[in-house]
Amino acid sequence: QVRLIQSGGGSVQAGDTVSLSCTASGYPVGIYCMAWFRQIPGREREEIARVLTNGYTTISSDSVKGRFTASRAPGSYTMYLKMDSVVPEDTAMYYCAAPQPYQAECAFSIFGQGTLVTVSS
């Protein structure tokens, strides 16, 4: 059974740095693509970044470009999200995501348990 276990997050002040991590288990081979999503209260879940197995990263959301950094060592089963200069609008539930085993595309159907980040002004 594949699982994604998240850690990090919590309640912070505006301007702080928040770090999240996500570790996958149960995958029989490497994971082609992993991603971070967030769901702001009252809004749809949105993808904010994705990282390929070679470490190549794409920031998918304009609202976090220049402030958030996603990373993953090549071939690693652990992905990170470093959130700099957070603002109250970053308050959301954050999820990591991955494809099904053996799926060599960025199609995300496996999600972590979610971690709440609350930013106060």
Tab-separated table of N, CA, C and O in Angstrom:
chain	number	residue	atom	x	y	z
A	1	GLN	N	0.846	-1.195	0.000
A	1	GLN	CA	0.000	0.000	0.000
A	1	GLN	C	0.882	1.245	0.000
A	1	GLN	O	1.772	1.382	0.827
A	2	VAL	N	0.633	2.129	-0.941
A	2	VAL	CA	1.427	3.348	-0.995
A	2	VAL	C	0.860	4.390	-0.037
A	2	VAL	O	-0.352	4.461	0.191
A	3	ARG	N	1.762	5.155	0.527
A	3	ARG	CA	1.362	6.200	1.453
A	3	ARG	C	2.269	7.402	1.282
A	3	ARG	O	3.439	7.267	0.909
A	4	LEU	N	1.710	8.574	1.574
A	4	LEU	CA	2.477	9.811	1.617
A	4	LEU	C	2.286	10.395	3.008
A	4	LEU	O	1.147	10.671	3.413
A	5	ILE	N	3.379	10.554	3.732
A	5	ILE	CA	3.309	11.060	5.097
A	5	ILE	C	3.930	12.446	5.145
A	5	ILE	O	5.097	12.625	4.780
A	6	GLN	N	3.155	13.407	5.610
A	6	GLN	CA	3.601	14.796	5.655
A	6	GLN	C	4.001	15.195	7.068
A	6	GLN	O	3.487	14.644	8.057
A	7	SER	N	4.885	16.180	7.149
A	7	SER	CA	5.227	16.771	8.435
A	7	SER	C	5.528	18.248	8.222
A	7	SER	O	5.778	18.700	7.102
A	8	GLY	N	5.498	18.978	9.321
A	8	GLY	CA	5.748	20.412	9.261
A	8	GLY	C	4.449	21.190	9.337
A	8	GLY	O	3.380	20.636	9.552
A	9	GLY	N	4.562	22.489	9.115
A	9	GLY	CA	3.390	23.359	9.152
A	9	GLY	C	3.121	23.874	10.556
A	9	GLY	O	3.960	23.800	11.430
A	10	GLY	N	1.926	24.422	10.744
A	10	GLY	CA	1.538	24.964	12.030
A	10	GLY	C	1.130	26.426	11.919
A	10	GLY	O	0.847	26.921	10.828
A	11	SER	N	1.131	27.096	13.044
A	11	SER	CA	0.724	28.507	13.096
A	11	SER	C	1.956	29.402	13.151
A	11	SER	O	2.833	29.187	13.995
A	12	VAL	N	2.009	30.371	12.248
A	12	VAL	CA	3.168	31.255	12.154
A	12	VAL	C	2.702	32.696	11.975
A	12	VAL	O	1.511	32.957	11.770
A	13	GLN	N	3.665	33.610	12.018
A	13	GLN	CA	3.401	35.024	11.785
A	13	GLN	C	3.744	35.377	10.342
A	13	GLN	O	4.598	34.728	9.713
A	14	ALA	N	3.084	36.398	9.830
A	14	ALA	CA	3.413	36.888	8.498
A	14	ALA	C	4.902	37.234	8.426
A	14	ALA	O	5.450	37.805	9.373
A	15	GLY	N	5.520	36.836	7.309
A	15	GLY	CA	6.948	37.080	7.131
A	15	GLY	C	7.836	35.928	7.554
A	15	GLY	O	9.028	35.902	7.229
A	16	ASP	N	7.261	34.972	8.245
A	16	ASP	CA	8.033	33.808	8.700
A	16	ASP	C	8.316	32.849	7.546
A	16	ASP	O	7.760	32.984	6.441
A	17	THR	N	9.150	31.872	7.838
A	17	THR	CA	9.432	30.775	6.911
A	17	THR	C	8.837	29.493	7.473
A	17	THR	O	8.981	29.211	8.674
A	18	VAL	N	8.182	28.743	6.611
A	18	VAL	CA	7.573	27.470	6.993
A	18	VAL	C	8.156	26.379	6.109
A	18	VAL	O	8.306	26.577	4.894
A	19	SER	N	8.457	25.238	6.694
A	19	SER	CA	8.988	24.121	5.923
A	19	SER	C	8.092	22.907	6.087
A	19	SER	O	7.693	22.565	7.203
A	20	LEU	N	7.792	22.278	4.964
A	20	LEU	CA	6.998	21.060	4.950
A	20	LEU	C	7.812	19.947	4.304
A	20	LEU	O	8.666	20.212	3.447
A	21	SER	N	7.543	18.720	4.694
A	21	SER	CA	8.163	17.583	4.034
A	21	SER	C	7.111	16.516	3.772
A	21	SER	O	6.062	16.487	4.422
A	22	CYS	N	7.417	15.663	2.823
A	22	CYS	CA	6.507	14.590	2.433
A	22	CYS	C	7.349	13.384	2.056
A	22	CYS	O	8.197	13.486	1.157
A	23	THR	N	7.107	12.260	2.702
A	23	THR	CA	7.855	11.043	2.409
A	23	THR	C	6.913	9.956	1.928
A	23	THR	O	5.910	9.667	2.580
A	24	ALA	N	7.268	9.385	0.794
A	24	ALA	CA	6.464	8.314	0.209
A	24	ALA	C	6.983	6.961	0.652
A	24	ALA	O	8.182	6.763	0.822
A	25	SER	N	6.058	6.033	0.804
A	25	SER	CA	6.435	4.654	1.116
A	25	SER	C	5.551	3.703	0.324
A	25	SER	O	4.457	4.075	-0.119
A	26	GLY	N	6.048	2.499	0.140
A	26	GLY	CA	5.270	1.476	-0.547
A	26	GLY	C	5.406	1.467	-2.054
A	26	GLY	O	4.835	0.596	-2.720
A	27	TYR	N	6.153	2.423	-2.604
A	27	TYR	CA	6.335	2.441	-4.052
A	27	TYR	C	7.408	1.421	-4.431
A	27	TYR	O	8.526	1.491	-3.931
A	28	PRO	N	7.115	0.496	-5.356
A	28	PRO	CA	8.078	-0.537	-5.725
A	28	PRO	C	9.230	-0.025	-6.583
A	28	PRO	O	10.300	-0.612	-6.594
A	29	VAL	N	9.000	1.072	-7.295
A	29	VAL	CA	10.053	1.699	-8.082
A	29	VAL	C	9.975	3.195	-7.831
A	29	VAL	O	9.139	3.669	-7.071
A	30	GLY	N	10.856	3.961	-8.462
A	30	GLY	CA	10.889	5.393	-8.250
A	30	GLY	C	9.591	6.087	-8.613
A	30	GLY	O	8.765	5.557	-9.364
A	31	ILE	N	9.401	7.277	-8.083
A	31	ILE	CA	8.200	8.070	-8.331
A	31	ILE	C	8.539	9.129	-9.357
A	31	ILE	O	9.397	9.983	-9.129
A	32	TYR	N	7.841	9.086	-10.499
A	32	TYR	CA	8.169	9.979	-11.606
A	32	TYR	C	7.981	11.445	-11.240
A	32	TYR	O	8.791	12.301	-11.588
A	33	CYS	N	6.933	11.733	-10.511
A	33	CYS	CA	6.548	13.125	-10.296
A	33	CYS	C	5.850	13.234	-8.953
A	33	CYS	O	5.015	12.388	-8.618
A	34	MET	N	6.201	14.256	-8.179
A	34	MET	CA	5.489	14.543	-6.941
A	34	MET	C	5.083	16.011	-6.955
A	34	MET	O	5.714	16.824	-7.644
A	35	ALA	N	4.071	16.343	-6.196
A	35	ALA	CA	3.572	17.712	-6.242
A	35	ALA	C	3.075	18.175	-4.884
A	35	ALA	O	2.755	17.357	-4.007
A	36	TRP	N	3.014	19.481	-4.758
A	36	TRP	CA	2.370	20.117	-3.610
A	36	TRP	C	1.100	20.808	-4.086
A	36	TRP	O	1.106	21.508	-5.106
A	37	PHE	N	0.037	20.624	-3.312
A	37	PHE	CA	-1.228	21.307	-3.530
A	37	PHE	C	-1.569	22.071	-2.257
A	37	PHE	O	-1.057	21.774	-1.178
A	38	ARG	N	-2.471	23.027	-2.401
A	38	ARG	CA	-3.037	23.643	-1.215
A	38	ARG	C	-4.510	23.937	-1.445
A	38	ARG	O	-4.951	24.106	-2.587
A	39	GLN	N	-5.240	23.950	-0.351
A	39	GLN	CA	-6.655	24.300	-0.423
A	39	GLN	C	-6.929	25.394	0.589
A	39	GLN	O	-6.874	25.150	1.815
A	40	ILE	N	-7.181	26.570	0.046
A	40	ILE	CA	-7.557	27.710	0.872
A	40	ILE	C	-9.028	27.574	1.216
A	40	ILE	O	-9.829	27.157	0.375
A	41	PRO	N	-9.407	27.898	2.448
A	41	PRO	CA	-10.826	27.746	2.836
A	41	PRO	C	-11.771	28.395	1.835
A	41	PRO	O	-11.592	29.547	1.444
A	42	GLY	N	-12.765	27.624	1.405
A	42	GLY	CA	-13.763	28.146	0.486
A	42	GLY	C	-13.362	28.091	-0.974
A	42	GLY	O	-14.130	28.536	-1.842
A	43	ARG	N	-12.165	27.539	-1.258
A	43	ARG	CA	-11.701	27.494	-2.647
A	43	ARG	C	-11.321	26.079	-3.053
A	43	ARG	O	-11.188	25.193	-2.209
A	44	GLU	N	-11.160	25.887	-4.356
A	44	GLU	CA	-10.753	24.592	-4.874
A	44	GLU	C	-9.294	24.318	-4.516
A	44	GLU	O	-8.493	25.235	-4.360
A	45	ARG	N	-8.960	23.020	-4.425
A	45	ARG	CA	-7.555	22.658	-4.221
A	45	ARG	C	-6.781	23.005	-5.479
A	45	ARG	O	-7.226	22.715	-6.593
A	46	GLU	N	-5.612	23.625	-5.301
A	46	GLU	CA	-4.809	24.045	-6.448
A	46	GLU	C	-3.393	23.493	-6.318
A	46	GLU	O	-2.842	23.393	-5.218
A	47	GLU	N	-2.815	23.155	-7.457
A	47	GLU	CA	-1.425	22.722	-7.474
A	47	GLU	C	-0.540	23.950	-7.364
A	47	GLU	O	-0.779	24.955	-8.036
A	48	ILE	N	0.508	23.863	-6.544
A	48	ILE	CA	1.415	25.000	-6.409
A	48	ILE	C	2.823	24.692	-6.899
A	48	ILE	O	3.561	25.604	-7.283
A	49	ALA	N	3.203	23.402	-6.921
A	49	ALA	CA	4.539	23.053	-7.406
A	49	ALA	C	4.597	21.568	-7.708
A	49	ALA	O	3.851	20.789	-7.117
A	50	ARG	N	5.483	21.207	-8.629
A	50	ARG	CA	5.727	19.798	-8.900
A	50	ARG	C	7.218	19.577	-9.099
A	50	ARG	O	7.930	20.475	-9.556
A	51	VAL	N	7.663	18.390	-8.735
A	51	VAL	CA	9.080	18.046	-8.840
A	51	VAL	C	9.197	16.677	-9.500
A	51	VAL	O	8.591	15.704	-9.038
A	52	LEU	N	9.984	16.611	-10.571
A	52	LEU	CA	10.201	15.353	-11.253
A	52	LEU	C	11.259	14.517	-10.530
A	52	LEU	O	11.978	15.009	-9.664
A	53	THR	N	11.376	13.265	-10.936
A	53	THR	CA	12.319	12.371	-10.278
A	53	THR	C	13.764	12.829	-10.445
A	53	THR	O	14.619	12.477	-9.636
A	54	ASN	N	14.061	13.614	-11.487
A	54	ASN	CA	15.428	14.121	-11.662
A	54	ASN	C	15.676	15.409	-10.884
A	54	ASN	O	16.757	15.984	-10.968
A	55	GLY	N	14.678	15.852	-10.126
A	55	GLY	CA	14.823	17.052	-9.320
A	55	GLY	C	14.328	18.320	-9.986
A	55	GLY	O	14.295	19.390	-9.361
A	56	TYR	N	13.941	18.248	-11.270
A	56	TYR	CA	13.450	19.428	-11.980
A	56	TYR	C	12.141	19.894	-11.364
A	56	TYR	O	11.210	19.115	-11.187
A	57	THR	N	12.083	21.199	-11.073
A	57	THR	CA	10.950	21.749	-10.339
A	57	THR	C	10.207	22.785	-11.162
A	57	THR	O	10.832	23.603	-11.846
A	58	THR	N	8.903	22.758	-11.059
A	58	THR	CA	8.058	23.780	-11.663
A	58	THR	C	7.155	24.358	-10.587
A	58	THR	O	6.501	23.597	-9.863
A	59	ILE	N	7.145	25.678	-10.483
A	59	ILE	CA	6.192	26.345	-9.600
A	59	ILE	C	4.951	26.639	-10.445
A	59	ILE	O	5.021	27.354	-11.451
A	60	SER	N	3.825	26.091	-10.019
A	60	SER	CA	2.621	26.122	-10.841
A	60	SER	C	1.720	27.306	-10.540
A	60	SER	O	0.825	27.620	-11.334
A	61	SER	N	1.918	27.957	-9.409
A	61	SER	CA	1.016	29.024	-8.986
A	61	SER	C	1.754	30.351	-8.955
A	61	SER	O	2.772	30.485	-8.281
A	62	ASP	N	1.236	31.344	-9.668
A	62	ASP	CA	1.865	32.677	-9.683
A	62	ASP	C	1.891	33.304	-8.296
A	62	ASP	O	2.772	34.107	-7.995
A	63	SER	N	0.939	32.935	-7.458
A	63	SER	CA	0.833	33.578	-6.149
A	63	SER	C	1.976	33.204	-5.212
A	63	SER	O	2.195	33.875	-4.206
A	64	VAL	N	2.716	32.148	-5.537
A	64	VAL	CA	3.811	31.730	-4.656
A	64	VAL	C	5.181	31.839	-5.311
A	64	VAL	O	6.200	31.604	-4.653
A	65	LYS	N	5.214	32.182	-6.595
A	65	LYS	CA	6.499	32.304	-7.292
A	65	LYS	C	7.378	33.326	-6.604
A	65	LYS	O	6.924	34.405	-6.235
A	66	GLY	N	8.639	32.952	-6.432
A	66	GLY	CA	9.583	33.846	-5.776
A	66	GLY	C	9.593	33.727	-4.264
A	66	GLY	O	10.489	34.257	-3.606
A	67	ARG	N	8.602	33.031	-3.703
A	67	ARG	CA	8.540	32.879	-2.242
A	67	ARG	C	8.625	31.419	-1.804
A	67	ARG	O	9.184	31.127	-0.748
A	68	PHE	N	8.057	30.525	-2.591
A	68	PHE	CA	8.043	29.103	-2.239
A	68	PHE	C	9.058	28.353	-3.097
A	68	PHE	O	9.223	28.629	-4.294
A	69	THR	N	9.711	27.372	-2.476
A	69	THR	CA	10.662	26.521	-3.186
A	69	THR	C	10.331	25.060	-2.900
A	69	THR	O	10.286	24.652	-1.738
A	70	ALA	N	10.109	24.310	-3.960
A	70	ALA	CA	9.899	22.869	-3.824
A	70	ALA	C	11.184	22.159	-4.224
A	70	ALA	O	11.876	22.606	-5.146
A	71	SER	N	11.501	21.071	-3.552
A	71	SER	CA	12.734	20.358	-3.875
A	71	SER	C	12.613	18.879	-3.565
A	71	SER	O	11.771	18.453	-2.759
A	72	ARG	N	13.481	18.150	-4.209
A	72	ARG	CA	13.518	16.703	-4.030
A	72	ARG	C	14.848	16.247	-4.619
A	72	ARG	O	15.156	16.591	-5.765
A	73	ALA	N	15.634	15.531	-3.874
A	73	ALA	CA	16.896	15.012	-4.401
A	73	ALA	C	16.583	14.000	-5.507
A	73	ALA	O	15.585	13.273	-5.404
A	74	PRO	N	17.376	13.926	-6.556
A	74	PRO	CA	17.111	12.980	-7.642
A	74	PRO	C	16.895	11.570	-7.124
A	74	PRO	O	17.705	11.040	-6.361
A	75	GLY	N	15.768	10.983	-7.502
A	75	GLY	CA	15.456	9.620	-7.110
A	75	GLY	C	14.936	9.459	-5.701
A	75	GLY	O	14.583	8.353	-5.286
A	76	SER	N	14.844	10.567	-4.963
A	76	SER	CA	14.419	10.476	-3.566
A	76	SER	C	12.917	10.266	-3.450
A	76	SER	O	12.147	10.667	-4.317
A	77	TYR	N	12.515	9.703	-2.327
A	77	TYR	CA	11.104	9.522	-2.016
A	77	TYR	C	10.599	10.608	-1.078
A	77	TYR	O	9.471	10.533	-0.585
A	78	THR	N	11.433	11.603	-0.800
A	78	THR	CA	11.047	12.697	0.074
A	78	THR	C	11.101	14.010	-0.688
A	78	THR	O	12.063	14.292	-1.388
A	79	MET	N	10.049	14.778	-0.525
A	79	MET	CA	9.941	16.083	-1.182
A	79	MET	C	9.741	17.143	-0.105
A	79	MET	O	9.162	16.867	0.943
A	80	TYR	N	10.229	18.355	-0.403
A	80	TYR	CA	10.148	19.437	0.567
A	80	TYR	C	9.465	20.655	-0.052
A	80	TYR	O	9.484	20.852	-1.272
A	81	LEU	N	8.885	21.464	0.819
A	81	LEU	CA	8.361	22.764	0.405
A	81	LEU	C	8.832	23.792	1.420
A	81	LEU	O	8.523	23.678	2.612
A	82	LYS	N	9.587	24.767	0.965
A	82	LYS	CA	10.058	25.862	1.821
A	82	LYS	C	9.283	27.101	1.431
A	82	LYS	O	9.318	27.528	0.295
A	83	MET	N	8.589	27.637	2.400
A	83	MET	CA	7.704	28.775	2.175
A	83	MET	C	8.292	29.990	2.876
A	83	MET	O	8.263	30.076	4.104
A	84	ASP	N	8.838	30.913	2.107
A	84	ASP	CA	9.422	32.130	2.656
A	84	ASP	C	8.420	33.279	2.610
A	84	ASP	O	7.544	33.316	1.763
A	85	SER	N	8.615	34.221	3.515
A	85	SER	CA	7.812	35.455	3.515
A	85	SER	C	6.318	35.150	3.397
A	85	SER	O	5.613	35.721	2.551
A	86	VAL	N	5.836	34.264	4.245
A	86	VAL	CA	4.424	33.888	4.158
A	86	VAL	C	3.534	35.075	4.515
A	86	VAL	O	3.922	35.961	5.284
A	87	VAL	N	2.349	35.055	3.937
A	87	VAL	CA	1.344	36.094	4.167
A	87	VAL	C	0.054	35.403	4.610
A	87	VAL	O	-0.102	34.187	4.426
A	88	PRO	N	-0.874	36.175	5.223
A	88	PRO	CA	-2.120	35.538	5.680
A	88	PRO	C	-2.863	34.784	4.577
A	88	PRO	O	-3.529	33.778	4.859
A	89	GLU	N	-2.708	35.233	3.339
A	89	GLU	CA	-3.380	34.559	2.216
A	89	GLU	C	-2.806	33.176	1.920
A	89	GLU	O	-3.370	32.428	1.118
A	90	ASP	N	-1.689	32.837	2.538
A	90	ASP	CA	-1.123	31.490	2.393
A	90	ASP	C	-1.753	30.503	3.362
A	90	ASP	O	-1.437	29.309	3.322
A	91	THR	N	-2.632	30.980	4.221
A	91	THR	CA	-3.332	30.088	5.144
A	91	THR	C	-4.137	29.074	4.359
A	91	THR	O	-5.002	29.438	3.548
A	92	ALA	N	-3.838	27.796	4.584
A	92	ALA	CA	-4.465	26.738	3.788
A	92	ALA	C	-4.080	25.386	4.367
A	92	ALA	O	-3.177	25.270	5.198
A	93	MET	N	-4.762	24.372	3.876
A	93	MET	CA	-4.340	22.990	4.100
A	93	MET	C	-3.428	22.628	2.932
A	93	MET	O	-3.818	22.798	1.766
A	94	TYR	N	-2.252	22.135	3.248
A	94	TYR	CA	-1.275	21.783	2.223
A	94	TYR	C	-1.191	20.264	2.107
A	94	TYR	O	-1.144	19.553	3.126
A	95	TYR	N	-1.167	19.801	0.866
A	95	TYR	CA	-1.116	18.366	0.585
A	95	TYR	C	0.034	18.059	-0.369
A	95	TYR	O	0.291	18.810	-1.301
A	96	CYS	N	0.689	16.925	-0.145
A	96	CYS	CA	1.577	16.422	-1.183
A	96	CYS	C	0.819	15.361	-1.966
A	96	CYS	O	-0.177	14.798	-1.486
A	97	ALA	N	1.308	15.102	-3.167
A	97	ALA	CA	0.602	14.185	-4.051
A	97	ALA	C	1.588	13.452	-4.951
A	97	ALA	O	2.679	13.954	-5.248
A	98	ALA	N	1.178	12.288	-5.405
A	98	ALA	CA	2.005	11.480	-6.299
A	98	ALA	C	1.088	10.629	-7.170
A	98	ALA	O	-0.100	10.442	-6.846
A	99	PRO	N	1.628	10.080	-8.262
A	99	PRO	CA	0.834	9.196	-9.109
A	99	PRO	C	0.726	7.797	-8.494
A	99	PRO	O	1.329	7.503	-7.466
A	100	GLN	N	0.006	6.951	-9.158
A	100	GLN	CA	-0.044	5.546	-8.802
A	100	GLN	C	1.326	4.919	-9.109
A	100	GLN	O	2.071	5.420	-9.942
A	101	PRO	N	1.671	3.812	-8.464
A	101	PRO	CA	2.933	3.124	-8.769
A	101	PRO	C	3.041	2.788	-10.256
A	101	PRO	O	2.040	2.432	-10.891
A	102	TYR	N	4.225	2.930	-10.782
A	102	TYR	CA	4.550	2.636	-12.185
A	102	TYR	C	3.989	3.662	-13.170
A	102	TYR	O	4.234	3.549	-14.371
A	103	GLN	N	3.260	4.635	-12.703
A	103	GLN	CA	2.663	5.607	-13.602
A	103	GLN	C	3.681	6.698	-13.920
A	103	GLN	O	4.051	7.490	-13.046
A	104	ALA	N	4.145	6.753	-15.149
A	104	ALA	CA	5.197	7.675	-15.554
A	104	ALA	C	4.605	8.961	-16.130
A	104	ALA	O	4.880	9.340	-17.265
A	105	GLU	N	3.796	9.618	-15.330
A	105	GLU	CA	3.220	10.903	-15.718
A	105	GLU	C	2.805	11.644	-14.454
A	105	GLU	O	2.686	11.060	-13.384
A	106	CYS	N	2.579	12.925	-14.605
A	106	CYS	CA	2.186	13.740	-13.464
A	106	CYS	C	0.671	13.758	-13.338
A	106	CYS	O	0.017	14.775	-13.594
A	107	ALA	N	0.137	12.611	-12.968
A	107	ALA	CA	-1.298	12.458	-12.727
A	107	ALA	C	-1.449	12.074	-11.268
A	107	ALA	O	-1.043	10.989	-10.877
A	108	PHE	N	-2.031	12.958	-10.479
A	108	PHE	CA	-1.954	12.805	-9.030
A	108	PHE	C	-3.238	12.233	-8.450
A	108	PHE	O	-4.278	12.890	-8.452
A	109	SER	N	-3.142	11.011	-7.960
A	109	SER	CA	-4.295	10.355	-7.344
A	109	SER	C	-4.010	9.876	-5.938
A	109	SER	O	-4.921	9.411	-5.249
A	110	ILE	N	-2.768	9.981	-5.511
A	110	ILE	CA	-2.389	9.619	-4.146
A	110	ILE	C	-2.047	10.915	-3.411
A	110	ILE	O	-1.200	11.686	-3.878
A	111	PHE	N	-2.693	11.143	-2.267
A	111	PHE	CA	-2.491	12.380	-1.518
A	111	PHE	C	-2.065	12.062	-0.091
A	111	PHE	O	-2.466	11.047	0.486
A	112	GLY	N	-1.255	12.970	0.463
A	112	GLY	CA	-0.906	12.875	1.865
A	112	GLY	C	-2.078	13.263	2.746
A	112	GLY	O	-3.147	13.651	2.258
A	113	GLN	N	-1.856	13.205	4.059
A	113	GLN	CA	-2.947	13.455	5.001
A	113	GLN	C	-3.287	14.934	5.144
A	113	GLN	O	-4.309	15.283	5.706
A	114	GLY	N	-2.409	15.784	4.609
A	114	GLY	CA	-2.645	17.226	4.708
A	114	GLY	C	-2.027	17.790	5.981
A	114	GLY	O	-1.964	17.122	7.022
A	115	THR	N	-1.584	19.021	5.867
A	115	THR	CA	-1.054	19.725	7.030
A	115	THR	C	-1.516	21.177	6.965
A	115	THR	O	-1.456	21.805	5.904
A	116	LEU	N	-2.004	21.686	8.061
A	116	LEU	CA	-2.565	23.034	8.104
A	116	LEU	C	-1.466	24.053	8.387
A	116	LEU	O	-0.674	23.886	9.322
A	117	VAL	N	-1.429	25.069	7.568
A	117	VAL	CA	-0.565	26.223	7.800
A	117	VAL	C	-1.459	27.432	8.015
A	117	VAL	O	-2.288	27.756	7.168
A	118	THR	N	-1.298	28.073	9.152
A	118	THR	CA	-2.085	29.258	9.489
A	118	THR	C	-1.139	30.425	9.675
A	118	THR	O	-0.223	30.356	10.502
A	119	VAL	N	-1.353	31.478	8.893
A	119	VAL	CA	-0.495	32.661	8.946
A	119	VAL	C	-1.289	33.823	9.503
A	119	VAL	O	-2.313	34.212	8.946
A	120	SER	N	-0.815	34.381	10.585
A	120	SER	CA	-1.492	35.534	11.185
A	120	SER	C	-0.700	36.798	10.921
A	120	SER	O	0.528	36.768	10.812
A	121	SER	N	-1.416	37.898	10.856
A	121	SER	CA	-0.769	39.171	10.530
A	121	SER	C	-0.276	39.885	11.771
A	121	SER	O	-0.547	39.479	12.884
